[in-house]
Amino acid sequence: MLYVQAEPVFVDLESLDVPHMSLEKARRSITLRTKAIIIMHYGGYLMDMPAWRELADAHGLILIEDAAHAPGLKGVGSYSHAAAFSFYSNKNMTSGEGGMLLVHDPATEKRLRLLRSHGMTTTTLERDQGHAFEYDVVELGFNYRMDELRAAVGLVQLEALSRRNRRRKELSARYRAVFSQEDRIFIPFSDEWQHCGHIMPVLLPEGAYRPDVMASLRERGVQSSVHYRPIHTLTQYRRRSSVLVCLPLTEDFGNRVLTIPLHPDMVDEDVDYVAANLISILNAHLV
Ligand SMILES: *Cc1c(COP(=O)(O)O)cnc(C)c1O
């Protein structure tokens, strides 16, 4: 956004239970200067796409999906003007680096194809094959091409995507079932929510000191991480803003969330091991 001189306006979450951008709070943030809405399917949990499209249309705004968590999730890309996927190595499908855009408008597609390759009107391949021997540069473009080696990796990954997503969802459901007996650990989103199991975020109880919980998990061979520290608290964004941005739910969620292991090669016993250890660590921390 900053690359095109647009000013990001951050909007608070719906709730700790539904850690998506709040539609009502977004509606109240819209001004005459607003151009676009960017939404993100946090954790791979589908946002209410028809409602967001209705909001965007009512104000003449462009709707963009950050779909980095949502490859293979049905409903992504259908209601927005553009959806951006990441194929970075820690996503549900990967080509190591790179990504993909889905757009509906043919003129936008044409422009994006120019922008990804230095704004050049023909490719080396087209010139080599004799389809073109001249080119022009018509925009300030980028080098965002995907090379063939990555594309080959991506095609193999794509074949495995639905099987792997299905397994991710089974493992998430197992975590949910185990933690449903445990009132100290809170899992966002309902069991029925449509998702593709990108990550498994849980909320720690208010008194738990997250770095200690993470260290204890590590001692027991369990990796954990945090998705995410809220963007408005990061130095680059904090120092651009002349006012102090305060998003209480986002900050509370960011302070308490912990991402525990979720990977299609895990077996059921791995889930049980992680869950049992997290519960026993919390019991030891919070006497
Ligand atoms: C990974 C990720 C990105 C960035 O993807 P890149 O491929 O590194 O550009 C953006 N948004 C979300 C939500 C992500 O998870």
PDB file of C-alpha atoms and ligand atoms in Angstrom:
ATOM      1  CA  MET A   1       0.000   0.000   0.000  1.00  0.00           C
ATOM      2  CA  LEU A   2       2.753   2.407   0.932  1.00  0.00           C
ATOM      3  CA  TYR A   3       4.396   1.741  -2.454  1.00  0.00           C
ATOM      4  CA  VAL A   4       1.470   3.483  -4.148  1.00  0.00           C
ATOM      5  CA  GLN A   5       1.386   6.307  -1.577  1.00  0.00           C
ATOM      6  CA  ALA A   6      -1.791   4.957   0.001  1.00  0.00           C
ATOM      7  CA  GLU A   7      -2.221   5.421   3.734  1.00  0.00           C
ATOM      8  CA  PRO A   8      -3.167   2.257   5.623  1.00  0.00           C
ATOM      9  CA  VAL A   9      -5.975   2.667   8.145  1.00  0.00           C
ATOM     10  CA  PHE A  10      -5.991  -0.178  10.639  1.00  0.00           C
ATOM     11  CA  VAL A  11      -9.289  -1.556  11.930  1.00  0.00           C
ATOM     12  CA  ASP A  12      -9.813  -3.599  15.093  1.00  0.00           C
ATOM     13  CA  LEU A  13     -10.913  -7.237  15.252  1.00  0.00           C
ATOM     14  CA  GLU A  14     -14.460  -8.484  15.391  1.00  0.00           C
ATOM     15  CA  SER A  15     -13.756 -10.290  18.696  1.00  0.00           C
ATOM     16  CA  LEU A  16     -11.235 -12.630  20.319  1.00  0.00           C
ATOM     17  CA  ASP A  17     -13.542 -15.417  19.202  1.00  0.00           C
ATOM     18  CA  VAL A  18     -13.571 -14.197  15.575  1.00  0.00           C
ATOM     19  CA  PRO A  19     -10.181 -12.564  15.011  1.00  0.00           C
ATOM     20  CA  HIS A  20     -11.046 -11.154  11.594  1.00  0.00           C
ATOM     21  CA  MET A  21     -11.235  -7.451  10.760  1.00  0.00           C
ATOM     22  CA  SER A  22     -14.588  -6.189  12.029  1.00  0.00           C
ATOM     23  CA  LEU A  23     -16.981  -5.274   9.232  1.00  0.00           C
ATOM     24  CA  GLU A  24     -18.850  -2.735  11.346  1.00  0.00           C
ATOM     25  CA  LYS A  25     -15.656  -1.054  12.519  1.00  0.00           C
ATOM     26  CA  ALA A  26     -14.394  -1.013   8.927  1.00  0.00           C
ATOM     27  CA  ARG A  27     -17.647   0.606   7.825  1.00  0.00           C
ATOM     28  CA  ARG A  28     -17.172   3.349  10.403  1.00  0.00           C
ATOM     29  CA  SER A  29     -13.564   3.926   9.225  1.00  0.00           C
ATOM     30  CA  ILE A  30     -14.553   4.648   5.620  1.00  0.00           C
ATOM     31  CA  THR A  31     -14.121   8.274   4.525  1.00  0.00           C
ATOM     32  CA  LEU A  32     -14.258  10.087   1.178  1.00  0.00           C
ATOM     33  CA  ARG A  33     -10.538   9.374   0.801  1.00  0.00           C
ATOM     34  CA  THR A  34     -10.906   5.597   1.177  1.00  0.00           C
ATOM     35  CA  LYS A  35     -10.040   3.675  -1.990  1.00  0.00           C
ATOM     36  CA  ALA A  36      -9.811   0.012  -1.083  1.00  0.00           C
ATOM     37  CA  ILE A  37     -10.375  -2.570   1.633  1.00  0.00           C
ATOM     38  CA  ILE A  38      -7.803  -5.299   2.240  1.00  0.00           C
ATOM     39  CA  ILE A  39      -9.020  -8.305   4.184  1.00  0.00           C
ATOM     40  CA  MET A  40      -7.116 -11.370   5.342  1.00  0.00           C
ATOM     41  CA  HIS A  41      -8.448 -14.874   5.999  1.00  0.00           C
ATOM     42  CA  TYR A  42      -6.588 -15.216   9.284  1.00  0.00           C
ATOM     43  CA  GLY A  43      -5.402 -18.747   9.984  1.00  0.00           C
ATOM     44  CA  GLY A  44      -7.121 -19.960   6.817  1.00  0.00           C
ATOM     45  CA  TYR A  45     -10.620 -19.173   8.214  1.00  0.00           C
ATOM     46  CA  LEU A  46     -12.901 -17.763   5.523  1.00  0.00           C
ATOM     47  CA  MET A  47     -14.215 -14.226   5.943  1.00  0.00           C
ATOM     48  CA  ASP A  48     -17.841 -13.401   5.166  1.00  0.00           C
ATOM     49  CA  MET A  49     -17.164 -12.584   1.512  1.00  0.00           C
ATOM     50  CA  PRO A  50     -20.649 -11.521   0.328  1.00  0.00           C
ATOM     51  CA  ALA A  51     -20.890  -9.069   3.248  1.00  0.00           C
ATOM     52  CA  TRP A  52     -17.481  -7.553   2.493  1.00  0.00           C
ATOM     53  CA  ARG A  53     -18.287  -7.228  -1.189  1.00  0.00           C
ATOM     54  CA  GLU A  54     -21.546  -5.507  -0.317  1.00  0.00           C
ATOM     55  CA  LEU A  55     -19.700  -3.031   1.905  1.00  0.00           C
ATOM     56  CA  ALA A  56     -17.106  -2.341  -0.811  1.00  0.00           C
ATOM     57  CA  ASP A  57     -19.773  -1.855  -3.495  1.00  0.00           C
ATOM     58  CA  ALA A  58     -21.864   0.425  -1.295  1.00  0.00           C
ATOM     59  CA  HIS A  59     -18.907   2.828  -1.101  1.00  0.00           C
ATOM     60  CA  GLY A  60     -17.389   2.219  -4.545  1.00  0.00           C
ATOM     61  CA  LEU A  61     -14.272   0.605  -3.067  1.00  0.00           C
ATOM     62  CA  ILE A  62     -11.905  -2.036  -4.395  1.00  0.00           C
ATOM     63  CA  LEU A  63     -11.911  -5.245  -2.351  1.00  0.00           C
ATOM     64  CA  ILE A  64      -8.585  -7.070  -2.108  1.00  0.00           C
ATOM     65  CA  GLU A  65      -8.027 -10.393  -0.354  1.00  0.00           C
ATOM     66  CA  ASP A  66      -4.736 -11.254   1.271  1.00  0.00           C
ATOM     67  CA  ALA A  67      -5.199 -14.991   0.677  1.00  0.00           C
ATOM     68  CA  ALA A  68      -1.750 -16.047   1.894  1.00  0.00           C
ATOM     69  CA  HIS A  69      -3.396 -18.293   4.526  1.00  0.00           C
ATOM     70  CA  ALA A  70      -6.115 -19.591   2.245  1.00  0.00           C
ATOM     71  CA  PRO A  71      -4.952 -21.608  -0.779  1.00  0.00           C
ATOM     72  CA  GLY A  72      -7.546 -24.238  -1.621  1.00  0.00           C
ATOM     73  CA  LEU A  73     -10.231 -22.586   0.494  1.00  0.00           C
ATOM     74  CA  LYS A  74     -13.528 -22.474  -1.375  1.00  0.00           C
ATOM     75  CA  GLY A  75     -14.955 -18.974  -1.782  1.00  0.00           C
ATOM     76  CA  VAL A  76     -11.594 -17.210  -1.947  1.00  0.00           C
ATOM     77  CA  GLY A  77     -11.170 -15.054  -5.054  1.00  0.00           C
ATOM     78  CA  SER A  78     -14.828 -15.148  -6.094  1.00  0.00           C
ATOM     79  CA  TYR A  79     -16.152 -11.974  -4.480  1.00  0.00           C
ATOM     80  CA  SER A  80     -13.142  -9.662  -4.489  1.00  0.00           C
ATOM     81  CA  HIS A  81     -11.511  -7.612  -7.227  1.00  0.00           C
ATOM     82  CA  ALA A  82      -8.180  -9.321  -6.520  1.00  0.00           C
ATOM     83  CA  ALA A  83      -6.851 -12.078  -4.297  1.00  0.00           C
ATOM     84  CA  ALA A  84      -3.135 -12.416  -3.513  1.00  0.00           C
ATOM     85  CA  PHE A  85      -1.605 -15.774  -2.555  1.00  0.00           C
ATOM     86  CA  SER A  86       1.853 -16.424  -1.165  1.00  0.00           C
ATOM     87  CA  PHE A  87       3.808 -19.550  -2.030  1.00  0.00           C
ATOM     88  CA  TYR A  88       6.512 -18.831   0.516  1.00  0.00           C
ATOM     89  CA  SER A  89       7.953 -21.928   2.166  1.00  0.00           C
ATOM     90  CA  ASN A  90       5.798 -21.821   5.314  1.00  0.00           C
ATOM     91  CA  LYS A  91       2.406 -21.733   3.518  1.00  0.00           C
ATOM     92  CA  ASN A  92      -0.031 -24.573   2.769  1.00  0.00           C
ATOM     93  CA  MET A  93       1.407 -24.853  -0.723  1.00  0.00           C
ATOM     94  CA  THR A  94       4.787 -23.509  -1.689  1.00  0.00           C
ATOM     95  CA  SER A  95       7.191 -22.916  -4.514  1.00  0.00           C
ATOM     96  CA  GLY A  96       9.850 -21.761  -2.050  1.00  0.00           C
ATOM     97  CA  GLU A  97       9.184 -18.123  -2.897  1.00  0.00           C
ATOM     98  CA  GLY A  98       6.630 -16.479  -5.139  1.00  0.00           C
ATOM     99  CA  GLY A  99       2.879 -16.270  -5.262  1.00  0.00           C
ATOM    100  CA  MET A 100      -0.189 -15.798  -7.401  1.00  0.00           C
ATOM    101  CA  LEU A 101      -2.845 -13.183  -8.059  1.00  0.00           C
ATOM    102  CA  LEU A 102      -6.451 -13.865  -9.010  1.00  0.00           C
ATOM    103  CA  VAL A 103      -8.308 -11.041 -10.733  1.00  0.00           C
ATOM    104  CA  HIS A 104     -11.564 -10.844 -12.667  1.00  0.00           C
ATOM    105  CA  ASP A 105     -11.041  -7.780 -14.838  1.00  0.00           C
ATOM    106  CA  PRO A 106      -9.111  -8.553 -18.091  1.00  0.00           C
ATOM    107  CA  ALA A 107      -7.626  -5.034 -18.220  1.00  0.00           C
ATOM    108  CA  THR A 108      -6.269  -5.457 -14.683  1.00  0.00           C
ATOM    109  CA  GLU A 109      -4.798  -8.821 -15.628  1.00  0.00           C
ATOM    110  CA  LYS A 110      -3.065  -7.285 -18.644  1.00  0.00           C
ATOM    111  CA  ARG A 111      -1.607  -4.506 -16.533  1.00  0.00           C
ATOM    112  CA  LEU A 112      -0.409  -6.919 -13.840  1.00  0.00           C
ATOM    113  CA  ARG A 113       1.347  -9.033 -16.477  1.00  0.00           C
ATOM    114  CA  LEU A 114       3.184  -5.891 -17.601  1.00  0.00           C
ATOM    115  CA  LEU A 115       4.049  -4.817 -14.074  1.00  0.00           C
ATOM    116  CA  ARG A 116       5.507  -8.196 -13.089  1.00  0.00           C
ATOM    117  CA  SER A 117       8.145  -7.947 -15.791  1.00  0.00           C
ATOM    118  CA  HIS A 118       9.582  -4.420 -15.800  1.00  0.00           C
ATOM    119  CA  GLY A 119       6.578  -2.977 -17.658  1.00  0.00           C
ATOM    120  CA  MET A 120       7.885  -4.565 -20.862  1.00  0.00           C
ATOM    121  CA  THR A 121       5.402  -5.200 -23.656  1.00  0.00           C
ATOM    122  CA  THR A 122       6.916  -8.506 -24.874  1.00  0.00           C
ATOM    123  CA  THR A 123       8.808 -11.314 -23.184  1.00  0.00           C
ATOM    124  CA  THR A 124      12.184 -12.782 -24.107  1.00  0.00           C
ATOM    125  CA  LEU A 125      10.422 -16.023 -25.044  1.00  0.00           C
ATOM    126  CA  GLU A 126       8.044 -14.274 -27.444  1.00  0.00           C
ATOM    127  CA  ARG A 127      10.958 -12.543 -29.118  1.00  0.00           C
ATOM    128  CA  ASP A 128      12.944 -15.774 -29.300  1.00  0.00           C
ATOM    129  CA  GLN A 129       9.999 -17.585 -30.897  1.00  0.00           C
ATOM    130  CA  GLY A 130       9.730 -14.863 -33.516  1.00  0.00           C
ATOM    131  CA  HIS A 131       6.306 -13.645 -32.339  1.00  0.00           C
ATOM    132  CA  ALA A 132       7.823 -10.248 -31.650  1.00  0.00           C
ATOM    133  CA  PHE A 133      11.162  -8.638 -32.187  1.00  0.00           C
ATOM    134  CA  GLU A 134      10.614  -5.307 -30.518  1.00  0.00           C
ATOM    135  CA  TYR A 135       9.553  -4.223 -27.102  1.00  0.00           C
ATOM    136  CA  ASP A 136       8.684  -1.071 -25.251  1.00  0.00           C
ATOM    137  CA  VAL A 137       8.600  -0.240 -21.542  1.00  0.00           C
ATOM    138  CA  VAL A 138       5.267   1.394 -20.782  1.00  0.00           C
ATOM    139  CA  GLU A 139       5.139   1.382 -16.947  1.00  0.00           C
ATOM    140  CA  LEU A 140       7.469   1.431 -13.979  1.00  0.00           C
ATOM    141  CA  GLY A 141       7.397  -2.319 -13.376  1.00  0.00           C
ATOM    142  CA  PHE A 142       8.979  -4.899 -11.114  1.00  0.00           C
ATOM    143  CA  ASN A 143      10.827  -8.179 -11.396  1.00  0.00           C
ATOM    144  CA  TYR A 144       8.054 -10.402  -9.985  1.00  0.00           C
ATOM    145  CA  ARG A 145       8.238 -13.190 -12.554  1.00  0.00           C
ATOM    146  CA  MET A 146       7.904 -16.799 -11.489  1.00  0.00           C
ATOM    147  CA  ASP A 147      10.603 -19.008 -13.000  1.00  0.00           C
ATOM    148  CA  GLU A 148       9.935 -22.450 -14.434  1.00  0.00           C
ATOM    149  CA  LEU A 149      11.696 -24.386 -11.669  1.00  0.00           C
ATOM    150  CA  ARG A 150       9.445 -22.815  -9.069  1.00  0.00           C
ATOM    151  CA  ALA A 151       6.376 -23.344 -11.235  1.00  0.00           C
ATOM    152  CA  ALA A 152       7.262 -27.051 -11.520  1.00  0.00           C
ATOM    153  CA  VAL A 153       7.498 -27.334  -7.722  1.00  0.00           C
ATOM    154  CA  GLY A 154       4.215 -25.428  -7.437  1.00  0.00           C
ATOM    155  CA  LEU A 155       2.382 -27.802  -9.783  1.00  0.00           C
ATOM    156  CA  VAL A 156       3.376 -30.819  -7.699  1.00  0.00           C
ATOM    157  CA  GLN A 157       2.382 -28.976  -4.529  1.00  0.00           C
ATOM    158  CA  LEU A 158      -0.965 -28.065  -6.058  1.00  0.00           C
ATOM    159  CA  GLU A 159      -1.760 -31.743  -6.630  1.00  0.00           C
ATOM    160  CA  ALA A 160      -1.183 -32.458  -2.951  1.00  0.00           C
ATOM    161  CA  LEU A 161      -3.010 -29.367  -1.678  1.00  0.00           C
ATOM    162  CA  SER A 162      -6.513 -30.711  -1.082  1.00  0.00           C
ATOM    163  CA  ARG A 163      -5.243 -33.913   0.549  1.00  0.00           C
ATOM    164  CA  ARG A 164      -2.946 -31.925   2.813  1.00  0.00           C
ATOM    165  CA  ASN A 165      -5.628 -29.355   3.661  1.00  0.00           C
ATOM    166  CA  ARG A 166      -8.005 -32.196   4.548  1.00  0.00           C
ATOM    167  CA  ARG A 167      -5.408 -33.648   6.937  1.00  0.00           C
ATOM    168  CA  ARG A 168      -4.756 -30.206   8.434  1.00  0.00           C
ATOM    169  CA  LYS A 169      -8.476 -29.882   9.145  1.00  0.00           C
ATOM    170  CA  GLU A 170      -8.615 -33.313  10.800  1.00  0.00           C
ATOM    171  CA  LEU A 171      -5.703 -32.355  13.038  1.00  0.00           C
ATOM    172  CA  SER A 172      -7.338 -28.989  13.899  1.00  0.00           C
ATOM    173  CA  ALA A 173     -10.552 -30.794  14.795  1.00  0.00           C
ATOM    174  CA  ARG A 174      -8.603 -33.101  17.069  1.00  0.00           C
ATOM    175  CA  TYR A 175      -6.959 -30.162  18.855  1.00  0.00           C
ATOM    176  CA  ARG A 176     -10.392 -28.584  19.251  1.00  0.00           C
ATOM    177  CA  ALA A 177     -11.853 -31.753  20.739  1.00  0.00           C
ATOM    178  CA  VAL A 178      -8.968 -32.138  23.215  1.00  0.00           C
ATOM    179  CA  PHE A 179      -9.010 -28.472  24.278  1.00  0.00           C
ATOM    180  CA  SER A 180     -12.796 -28.341  24.596  1.00  0.00           C
ATOM    181  CA  GLN A 181     -12.321 -30.048  28.001  1.00  0.00           C
ATOM    182  CA  GLU A 182      -9.886 -27.328  29.079  1.00  0.00           C
ATOM    183  CA  ASP A 183     -11.223 -23.912  30.033  1.00  0.00           C
ATOM    184  CA  ARG A 184      -7.809 -22.263  30.277  1.00  0.00           C
ATOM    185  CA  ILE A 185      -7.168 -22.581  26.553  1.00  0.00           C
ATOM    186  CA  PHE A 186      -9.424 -20.762  24.190  1.00  0.00           C
ATOM    187  CA  ILE A 187      -9.608 -21.582  20.478  1.00  0.00           C
ATOM    188  CA  PRO A 188     -10.830 -18.893  18.079  1.00  0.00           C
ATOM    189  CA  PHE A 189     -13.575 -19.582  15.524  1.00  0.00           C
ATOM    190  CA  SER A 190     -16.303 -22.187  15.831  1.00  0.00           C
ATOM    191  CA  ASP A 191     -15.844 -25.867  14.971  1.00  0.00           C
ATOM    192  CA  GLU A 192     -18.047 -25.467  11.887  1.00  0.00           C
ATOM    193  CA  TRP A 193     -16.233 -22.449  10.433  1.00  0.00           C
ATOM    194  CA  GLN A 194     -15.012 -23.012   6.857  1.00  0.00           C
ATOM    195  CA  HIS A 195     -11.210 -23.157   6.817  1.00  0.00           C
ATOM    196  CA  CYS A 196      -8.168 -24.814   5.257  1.00  0.00           C
ATOM    197  CA  GLY A 197      -6.138 -25.372   8.438  1.00  0.00           C
ATOM    198  CA  HIS A 198      -3.269 -23.018   7.719  1.00  0.00           C
ATOM    199  CA  ILE A 199      -2.228 -22.574  11.338  1.00  0.00           C
ATOM    200  CA  MET A 200      -3.508 -23.575  14.776  1.00  0.00           C
ATOM    201  CA  PRO A 201      -3.748 -20.428  16.914  1.00  0.00           C
ATOM    202  CA  VAL A 202      -4.868 -20.727  20.539  1.00  0.00           C
ATOM    203  CA  LEU A 203      -5.309 -18.026  23.170  1.00  0.00           C
ATOM    204  CA  LEU A 204      -3.446 -18.415  26.445  1.00  0.00           C
ATOM    205  CA  PRO A 205      -5.181 -17.396  29.653  1.00  0.00           C
ATOM    206  CA  GLU A 206      -4.643 -13.778  30.729  1.00  0.00           C
ATOM    207  CA  GLY A 207      -2.122 -14.526  33.500  1.00  0.00           C
ATOM    208  CA  ALA A 208       0.175 -16.737  31.430  1.00  0.00           C
ATOM    209  CA  TYR A 209       3.581 -15.329  30.496  1.00  0.00           C
ATOM    210  CA  ARG A 210       3.944 -16.388  26.867  1.00  0.00           C
ATOM    211  CA  PRO A 211       7.764 -16.427  26.580  1.00  0.00           C
ATOM    212  CA  ASP A 212       7.942 -18.897  29.503  1.00  0.00           C
ATOM    213  CA  VAL A 213       5.219 -21.082  28.016  1.00  0.00           C
ATOM    214  CA  MET A 214       7.067 -21.120  24.687  1.00  0.00           C
ATOM    215  CA  ALA A 215      10.385 -21.945  26.379  1.00  0.00           C
ATOM    216  CA  SER A 216       8.793 -24.831  28.316  1.00  0.00           C
ATOM    217  CA  LEU A 217       7.245 -26.179  25.121  1.00  0.00           C
ATOM    218  CA  ARG A 218      10.621 -25.969  23.402  1.00  0.00           C
ATOM    219  CA  GLU A 219      12.203 -27.986  26.239  1.00  0.00           C
ATOM    220  CA  ARG A 220       9.679 -30.715  25.461  1.00  0.00           C
ATOM    221  CA  GLY A 221      10.499 -30.621  21.772  1.00  0.00           C
ATOM    222  CA  VAL A 222       7.483 -28.583  20.679  1.00  0.00           C
ATOM    223  CA  GLN A 223       7.944 -25.566  18.439  1.00  0.00           C
ATOM    224  CA  SER A 224       5.510 -22.699  18.816  1.00  0.00           C
ATOM    225  CA  SER A 225       5.285 -19.237  17.348  1.00  0.00           C
ATOM    226  CA  VAL A 226       3.152 -16.093  17.325  1.00  0.00           C
ATOM    227  CA  HIS A 227       0.856 -14.980  14.488  1.00  0.00           C
ATOM    228  CA  TYR A 228       1.097 -12.031  14.794  1.00  0.00           C
ATOM    229  CA  ARG A 229       2.465  -9.014  16.518  1.00  0.00           C
ATOM    230  CA  PRO A 230      -0.081  -6.378  15.370  1.00  0.00           C
ATOM    231  CA  ILE A 231       1.152  -4.378  12.374  1.00  0.00           C
ATOM    232  CA  HIS A 232       0.378  -0.988  13.923  1.00  0.00           C
ATOM    233  CA  THR A 233       2.839  -1.754  16.752  1.00  0.00           C
ATOM    234  CA  LEU A 234       5.755  -2.409  14.378  1.00  0.00           C
ATOM    235  CA  THR A 235       8.382   0.335  14.145  1.00  0.00           C
ATOM    236  CA  GLN A 236       7.870   1.113  10.451  1.00  0.00           C
ATOM    237  CA  TYR A 237       4.169   1.803  10.974  1.00  0.00           C
ATOM    238  CA  ARG A 238       4.410   3.350  14.429  1.00  0.00           C
ATOM    239  CA  ARG A 239       6.839   5.999  13.323  1.00  0.00           C
ATOM    240  CA  ARG A 240       4.756   6.978  10.278  1.00  0.00           C
ATOM    241  CA  SER A 241       1.700   7.675  12.349  1.00  0.00           C
ATOM    242  CA  SER A 242       1.312  11.027  14.063  1.00  0.00           C
ATOM    243  CA  VAL A 243      -1.463   9.687  16.265  1.00  0.00           C
ATOM    244  CA  LEU A 244      -1.278   6.708  18.592  1.00  0.00           C
ATOM    245  CA  VAL A 245      -3.291   3.908  16.989  1.00  0.00           C
ATOM    246  CA  CYS A 246      -5.150   1.939  19.627  1.00  0.00           C
ATOM    247  CA  LEU A 247      -6.872  -1.337  18.702  1.00  0.00           C
ATOM    248  CA  PRO A 248      -7.705  -3.012  22.039  1.00  0.00           C
ATOM    249  CA  LEU A 249      -8.918  -6.371  20.733  1.00  0.00           C
ATOM    250  CA  THR A 250      -6.087  -6.713  18.227  1.00  0.00           C
ATOM    251  CA  GLU A 251      -3.559  -5.902  20.944  1.00  0.00           C
ATOM    252  CA  ASP A 252      -5.122  -8.309  23.440  1.00  0.00           C
ATOM    253  CA  PHE A 253      -5.208 -11.059  20.814  1.00  0.00           C
ATOM    254  CA  GLY A 254      -1.618 -10.293  19.737  1.00  0.00           C
ATOM    255  CA  ASN A 255      -0.443 -10.547  23.345  1.00  0.00           C
ATOM    256  CA  ARG A 256      -2.168 -13.845  24.118  1.00  0.00           C
ATOM    257  CA  VAL A 257      -2.129 -15.807  20.877  1.00  0.00           C
ATOM    258  CA  LEU A 258       0.151 -18.812  20.484  1.00  0.00           C
ATOM    259  CA  THR A 259       0.482 -20.891  17.319  1.00  0.00           C
ATOM    260  CA  ILE A 260       1.026 -24.570  18.046  1.00  0.00           C
ATOM    261  CA  PRO A 261       2.230 -27.190  15.529  1.00  0.00           C
ATOM    262  CA  LEU A 262      -0.051 -28.073  12.619  1.00  0.00           C
ATOM    263  CA  HIS A 263       1.366 -29.961   9.683  1.00  0.00           C
ATOM    264  CA  PRO A 264      -0.143 -32.616   7.396  1.00  0.00           C
ATOM    265  CA  ASP A 265       2.584 -35.133   8.306  1.00  0.00           C
ATOM    266  CA  MET A 266       1.657 -35.049  11.997  1.00  0.00           C
ATOM    267  CA  VAL A 267      -0.002 -38.138  13.463  1.00  0.00           C
ATOM    268  CA  ASP A 268      -2.887 -37.984  15.930  1.00  0.00           C
ATOM    269  CA  GLU A 269      -0.521 -38.815  18.807  1.00  0.00           C
ATOM    270  CA  ASP A 270       1.519 -35.685  17.986  1.00  0.00           C
ATOM    271  CA  VAL A 271      -1.581 -33.560  18.570  1.00  0.00           C
ATOM    272  CA  ASP A 272      -2.230 -35.341  21.863  1.00  0.00           C
ATOM    273  CA  TYR A 273       1.398 -34.848  22.914  1.00  0.00           C
ATOM    274  CA  VAL A 274       1.368 -31.117  22.143  1.00  0.00           C
ATOM    275  CA  ALA A 275      -2.000 -30.593  23.825  1.00  0.00           C
ATOM    276  CA  ALA A 276      -1.115 -32.588  26.960  1.00  0.00           C
ATOM    277  CA  ASN A 277       2.165 -30.714  27.334  1.00  0.00           C
ATOM    278  CA  LEU A 278       0.597 -27.296  26.839  1.00  0.00           C
ATOM    279  CA  ILE A 279      -2.030 -28.097  29.467  1.00  0.00           C
ATOM    280  CA  SER A 280       0.518 -29.371  31.983  1.00  0.00           C
ATOM    281  CA  ILE A 281       2.777 -26.333  31.387  1.00  0.00           C
ATOM    282  CA  LEU A 282      -0.133 -23.962  32.009  1.00  0.00           C
ATOM    283  CA  ASN A 283      -1.088 -25.874  35.155  1.00  0.00           C
ATOM    284  CA  ALA A 284       2.482 -25.487  36.434  1.00  0.00           C
ATOM    285  CA  HIS A 285       2.625 -21.774  35.483  1.00  0.00           C
ATOM    286  CA  LEU A 286      -0.747 -20.801  36.896  1.00  0.00           C
ATOM    287  CA  VAL A 287      -1.062 -22.372  40.298  1.00  0.00           C
TER     288      VAL A 287
HETATM  289  C1  LIG B   1       3.219 -14.920   4.113  1.00  0.00           C
HETATM  290  C2  LIG B   1       2.248 -13.820   4.156  1.00  0.00           C
HETATM  291  C3  LIG B   1       2.417 -12.680   3.376  1.00  0.00           C
HETATM  292  C4  LIG B   1       3.641 -12.419   2.540  1.00  0.00           C
HETATM  293  O1  LIG B   1       3.842 -13.301   1.522  1.00  0.00           O
HETATM  294  P1  LIG B   1       5.161 -13.164   0.627  1.00  0.00           P
HETATM  295  O2  LIG B   1       5.129 -14.328  -0.282  1.00  0.00           O
HETATM  296  O3  LIG B   1       6.332 -13.172   1.567  1.00  0.00           O
HETATM  297  O4  LIG B   1       5.044 -11.852  -0.084  1.00  0.00           O
HETATM  298  C5  LIG B   1       1.441 -11.711   3.412  1.00  0.00           C
HETATM  299  N1  LIG B   1       0.344 -11.845   4.187  1.00  0.00           N
HETATM  300  C6  LIG B   1       0.149 -12.926   4.965  1.00  0.00           C
HETATM  301  C7  LIG B   1      -1.090 -13.032   5.779  1.00  0.00           C
HETATM  302  C8  LIG B   1       1.102 -13.940   4.986  1.00  0.00           C
HETATM  303  O5  LIG B   1       0.895 -15.007   5.771  1.00  0.00           O
END
